[in-house]
C-alpha cells in the first residue's frame, strides 16, 4: 500500500490492536475509492498465535468485539439496520453451541465483547478511523451465507464455500 493512502486513512485503528485491523483498513480503502488487490502467488510466513495463542479468552473477546466495531464502522446505515442484529443472533447461536459442547466460559467472553461494543457505540467515537468518504462499494464481500455453507452444507474450506 502506498504510504500516502495509509496516512490519508489514518492507518490502523488503534482500538483493534490485534484481530481484524487489516480487514478494517482494506475496507476503508475500498470505500474511499482505492483498489485492493491480492497476489495469490505470494508466500506469507505468519506466526499463528504470536500475539495470543489459540483458545486464549482474550483472542475470542477481541475477535467478537473488533468484528462488531468493524461492521458498524464500514457498513452503510441501511446495512447496519439488519446485518448487525442478524450477526448478534448468530453470536447467540455460537454461544449456545459452545455451551452444549461444555465450554461454559465462552458465553461470558462473548457477552463481555458485546458489552464492550455497546459501550463503544455510546461513546464519543474517534471518527478518524471511520471511512473517509464512501465513493465506492467494496469488492470481495461474499454475498452468500458462510454460516449456511459451513454448518448446513458442511463446506469446510474457502474454495468449497465460494464454489
mmCIF file with all atom_site columns, N, CA, C and O in Angstrom, residues 88-109:
data_model
loop_
_atom_site.group_PDB
_atom_site.id
_atom_site.type_symbol
_atom_site.label_atom_id
_atom_site.label_alt_id
_atom_site.label_comp_id
_atom_site.label_asym_id
_atom_site.label_entity_id
_atom_site.label_seq_id
_atom_site.pdbx_PDB_ins_code
_atom_site.Cartn_x
_atom_site.Cartn_y
_atom_site.Cartn_z
_atom_site.occupancy
_atom_site.B_iso_or_equiv
_atom_site.pdbx_formal_charge
_atom_site.auth_seq_id
_atom_site.auth_comp_id
_atom_site.auth_asym_id
_atom_site.auth_atom_id
_atom_site.pdbx_PDB_model_num
ATOM 1  N N  . UNK A 1 88  ? -25.713 -10.474 15.724 1.00 0.00 ? 88  UNK A N  1
ATOM 2  C CA . UNK A 1 88  ? -25.875 -10.708 17.165 1.00 0.00 ? 88  UNK A CA 1
ATOM 3  C C  . UNK A 1 88  ? -26.620 -12.015 17.425 1.00 0.00 ? 88  UNK A C  1
ATOM 4  O O  . UNK A 1 88  ? -26.291 -12.750 18.359 1.00 0.00 ? 88  UNK A O  1
ATOM 5  N N  . UNK A 1 89  ? -27.602 -12.315 16.582 1.00 0.00 ? 89  UNK A N  1
ATOM 6  C CA . UNK A 1 89  ? -28.320 -13.593 16.695 1.00 0.00 ? 89  UNK A CA 1
ATOM 7  C C  . UNK A 1 89  ? -27.359 -14.751 16.433 1.00 0.00 ? 89  UNK A C  1
ATOM 8  O O  . UNK A 1 89  ? -27.352 -15.751 17.165 1.00 0.00 ? 89  UNK A O  1
ATOM 9  N N  . UNK A 1 90  ? -26.536 -14.628 15.406 1.00 0.00 ? 90  UNK A N  1
ATOM 10 C CA . UNK A 1 90  ? -25.559 -15.681 15.099 1.00 0.00 ? 90  UNK A CA 1
ATOM 11 C C  . UNK A 1 90  ? -24.574 -15.868 16.257 1.00 0.00 ? 90  UNK A C  1
ATOM 12 O O  . UNK A 1 90  ? -24.202 -16.999 16.584 1.00 0.00 ? 90  UNK A O  1
ATOM 13 N N  . UNK A 1 91  ? -24.174 -14.765 16.886 1.00 0.00 ? 91  UNK A N  1
ATOM 14 C CA . UNK A 1 91  ? -23.297 -14.864 18.057 1.00 0.00 ? 91  UNK A CA 1
ATOM 15 C C  . UNK A 1 91  ? -23.985 -15.652 19.168 1.00 0.00 ? 91  UNK A C  1
ATOM 16 O O  . UNK A 1 91  ? -23.364 -16.470 19.839 1.00 0.00 ? 91  UNK A O  1
ATOM 17 N N  . UNK A 1 92  ? -25.282 -15.395 19.352 1.00 0.00 ? 92  UNK A N  1
ATOM 18 C CA . UNK A 1 92  ? -26.048 -16.131 20.361 1.00 0.00 ? 92  UNK A CA 1
ATOM 19 C C  . UNK A 1 92  ? -26.095 -17.617 20.055 1.00 0.00 ? 92  UNK A C  1
ATOM 20 O O  . UNK A 1 92  ? -25.961 -18.453 20.958 1.00 0.00 ? 92  UNK A O  1
ATOM 21 N N  . UNK A 1 93  ? -26.259 -17.954 18.799 1.00 0.00 ? 93  UNK A N  1
ATOM 22 C CA . UNK A 1 93  ? -26.271 -19.367 18.396 1.00 0.00 ? 93  UNK A CA 1
ATOM 23 C C  . UNK A 1 93  ? -24.912 -19.996 18.674 1.00 0.00 ? 93  UNK A C  1
ATOM 24 O O  . UNK A 1 93  ? -24.832 -21.129 19.158 1.00 0.00 ? 93  UNK A O  1
ATOM 25 N N  . UNK A 1 94  ? -23.828 -19.265 18.412 1.00 0.00 ? 94  UNK A N  1
ATOM 26 C CA . UNK A 1 94  ? -22.498 -19.819 18.679 1.00 0.00 ? 94  UNK A CA 1
ATOM 27 C C  . UNK A 1 94  ? -22.293 -20.037 20.179 1.00 0.00 ? 94  UNK A C  1
ATOM 28 O O  . UNK A 1 94  ? -21.654 -21.006 20.586 1.00 0.00 ? 94  UNK A O  1
ATOM 29 N N  . UNK A 1 95  ? -22.849 -19.163 20.995 1.00 0.00 ? 95  UNK A N  1
ATOM 30 C CA . UNK A 1 95  ? -22.753 -19.330 22.451 1.00 0.00 ? 95  UNK A CA 1
ATOM 31 C C  . UNK A 1 95  ? -23.492 -20.592 22.877 1.00 0.00 ? 95  UNK A C  1
ATOM 32 O O  . UNK A 1 95  ? -22.967 -21.393 23.663 1.00 0.00 ? 95  UNK A O  1
ATOM 33 N N  . UNK A 1 96  ? -24.685 -20.792 22.351 1.00 0.00 ? 96  UNK A N  1
ATOM 34 C CA . UNK A 1 96  ? -25.459 -21.998 22.684 1.00 0.00 ? 96  UNK A CA 1
ATOM 35 C C  . UNK A 1 96  ? -24.696 -23.245 22.271 1.00 0.00 ? 96  UNK A C  1
ATOM 36 O O  . UNK A 1 96  ? -24.605 -24.217 23.029 1.00 0.00 ? 96  UNK A O  1
ATOM 37 N N  . UNK A 1 97  ? -24.126 -23.213 21.077 1.00 0.00 ? 97  UNK A N  1
ATOM 38 C CA . UNK A 1 97  ? -23.357 -24.358 20.579 1.00 0.00 ? 97  UNK A CA 1
ATOM 39 C C  . UNK A 1 97  ? -22.184 -24.658 21.508 1.00 0.00 ? 97  UNK A C  1
ATOM 40 O O  . UNK A 1 97  ? -21.914 -25.804 21.830 1.00 0.00 ? 97  UNK A O  1
ATOM 41 N N  . UNK A 1 98  ? -21.485 -23.624 21.952 1.00 0.00 ? 98  UNK A N  1
ATOM 42 C CA . UNK A 1 98  ? -20.339 -23.813 22.847 1.00 0.00 ? 98  UNK A CA 1
ATOM 43 C C  . UNK A 1 98  ? -20.779 -24.303 24.233 1.00 0.00 ? 98  UNK A C  1
ATOM 44 O O  . UNK A 1 98  ? -20.093 -25.114 24.846 1.00 0.00 ? 98  UNK A O  1
ATOM 45 N N  . UNK A 1 99  ? -21.911 -23.804 24.709 1.00 0.00 ? 99  UNK A N  1
ATOM 46 C CA . UNK A 1 99  ? -22.435 -24.279 25.993 1.00 0.00 ? 99  UNK A CA 1
ATOM 47 C C  . UNK A 1 99  ? -22.783 -25.763 25.919 1.00 0.00 ? 99  UNK A C  1
ATOM 48 O O  . UNK A 1 99  ? -22.488 -26.528 26.836 1.00 0.00 ? 99  UNK A O  1
ATOM 49 N N  . UNK A 1 100 ? -23.407 -26.167 24.806 1.00 0.00 ? 100 UNK A N  1
ATOM 50 C CA . UNK A 1 100 ? -23.757 -27.578 24.615 1.00 0.00 ? 100 UNK A CA 1
ATOM 51 C C  . UNK A 1 100 ? -22.513 -28.459 24.514 1.00 0.00 ? 100 UNK A C  1
ATOM 52 O O  . UNK A 1 100 ? -22.553 -29.638 24.870 1.00 0.00 ? 100 UNK A O  1
ATOM 53 N N  . UNK A 1 101 ? -21.413 -27.865 24.036 1.00 0.00 ? 101 UNK A N  1
ATOM 54 C CA . UNK A 1 101 ? -20.144 -28.596 23.925 1.00 0.00 ? 101 UNK A CA 1
ATOM 55 C C  . UNK A 1 101 ? -19.383 -28.604 25.251 1.00 0.00 ? 101 UNK A C  1
ATOM 56 O O  . UNK A 1 101 ? -18.292 -29.159 25.337 1.00 0.00 ? 101 UNK A O  1
ATOM 57 N N  . UNK A 1 102 ? -19.950 -27.939 26.280 1.00 0.00 ? 102 UNK A N  1
ATOM 58 C CA . UNK A 1 102 ? -19.319 -27.947 27.593 1.00 0.00 ? 102 UNK A CA 1
ATOM 59 C C  . UNK A 1 102 ? -18.371 -26.789 27.858 1.00 0.00 ? 102 UNK A C  1
ATOM 60 O O  . UNK A 1 102 ? -17.703 -26.755 28.878 1.00 0.00 ? 102 UNK A O  1
ATOM 61 N N  . UNK A 1 103 ? -18.315 -25.838 26.958 1.00 0.00 ? 103 UNK A N  1
ATOM 62 C CA . UNK A 1 103 ? -17.429 -24.695 27.114 1.00 0.00 ? 103 UNK A CA 1
ATOM 63 C C  . UNK A 1 103 ? -18.190 -23.555 27.801 1.00 0.00 ? 103 UNK A C  1
ATOM 64 O O  . UNK A 1 103 ? -18.688 -22.642 27.162 1.00 0.00 ? 103 UNK A O  1
ATOM 65 N N  . UNK A 1 104 ? -18.265 -23.607 29.111 1.00 0.00 ? 104 UNK A N  1
ATOM 66 C CA . UNK A 1 104 ? -19.081 -22.665 29.880 1.00 0.00 ? 104 UNK A CA 1
ATOM 67 C C  . UNK A 1 104 ? -18.519 -21.245 29.898 1.00 0.00 ? 104 UNK A C  1
ATOM 68 O O  . UNK A 1 104 ? -19.264 -20.274 29.990 1.00 0.00 ? 104 UNK A O  1
ATOM 69 N N  . UNK A 1 105 ? -17.226 -21.080 29.815 1.00 0.00 ? 105 UNK A N  1
ATOM 70 C CA . UNK A 1 105 ? -16.625 -19.752 29.866 1.00 0.00 ? 105 UNK A CA 1
ATOM 71 C C  . UNK A 1 105 ? -16.843 -18.928 28.611 1.00 0.00 ? 105 UNK A C  1
ATOM 72 O O  . UNK A 1 105 ? -16.749 -17.703 28.642 1.00 0.00 ? 105 UNK A O  1
ATOM 73 N N  . UNK A 1 106 ? -17.163 -19.585 27.520 1.00 0.00 ? 106 UNK A N  1
ATOM 74 C CA . UNK A 1 106 ? -17.316 -18.926 26.229 1.00 0.00 ? 106 UNK A CA 1
ATOM 75 C C  . UNK A 1 106 ? -18.411 -17.868 26.259 1.00 0.00 ? 106 UNK A C  1
ATOM 76 O O  . UNK A 1 106 ? -18.240 -16.769 25.734 1.00 0.00 ? 106 UNK A O  1
ATOM 77 N N  . UNK A 1 107 ? -19.545 -18.185 26.880 1.00 0.00 ? 107 UNK A N  1
ATOM 78 C CA . UNK A 1 107 ? -20.683 -17.260 26.917 1.00 0.00 ? 107 UNK A CA 1
ATOM 79 C C  . UNK A 1 107 ? -20.289 -15.951 27.597 1.00 0.00 ? 107 UNK A C  1
ATOM 80 O O  . UNK A 1 107 ? -20.637 -14.864 27.117 1.00 0.00 ? 107 UNK A O  1
ATOM 81 N N  . UNK A 1 108 ? -19.561 -16.035 28.680 1.00 0.00 ? 108 UNK A N  1
ATOM 82 C CA . UNK A 1 108 ? -19.133 -14.833 29.385 1.00 0.00 ? 108 UNK A CA 1
ATOM 83 C C  . UNK A 1 108 ? -18.206 -13.973 28.550 1.00 0.00 ? 108 UNK A C  1
ATOM 84 O O  . UNK A 1 108 ? -18.287 -12.737 28.578 1.00 0.00 ? 108 UNK A O  1
ATOM 85 N N  . UNK A 1 109 ? -17.336 -14.616 27.784 1.00 0.00 ? 109 UNK A N  1
ATOM 86 C CA . UNK A 1 109 ? -16.402 -13.873 26.932 1.00 0.00 ? 109 UNK A CA 1
ATOM 87 C C  . UNK A 1 109 ? -17.167 -13.134 25.828 1.00 0.00 ? 109 UNK A C  1
ATOM 88 O O  . UNK A 1 109 ? -16.907 -11.959 25.557 1.00 0.00 ? 109 UNK A O  1
#
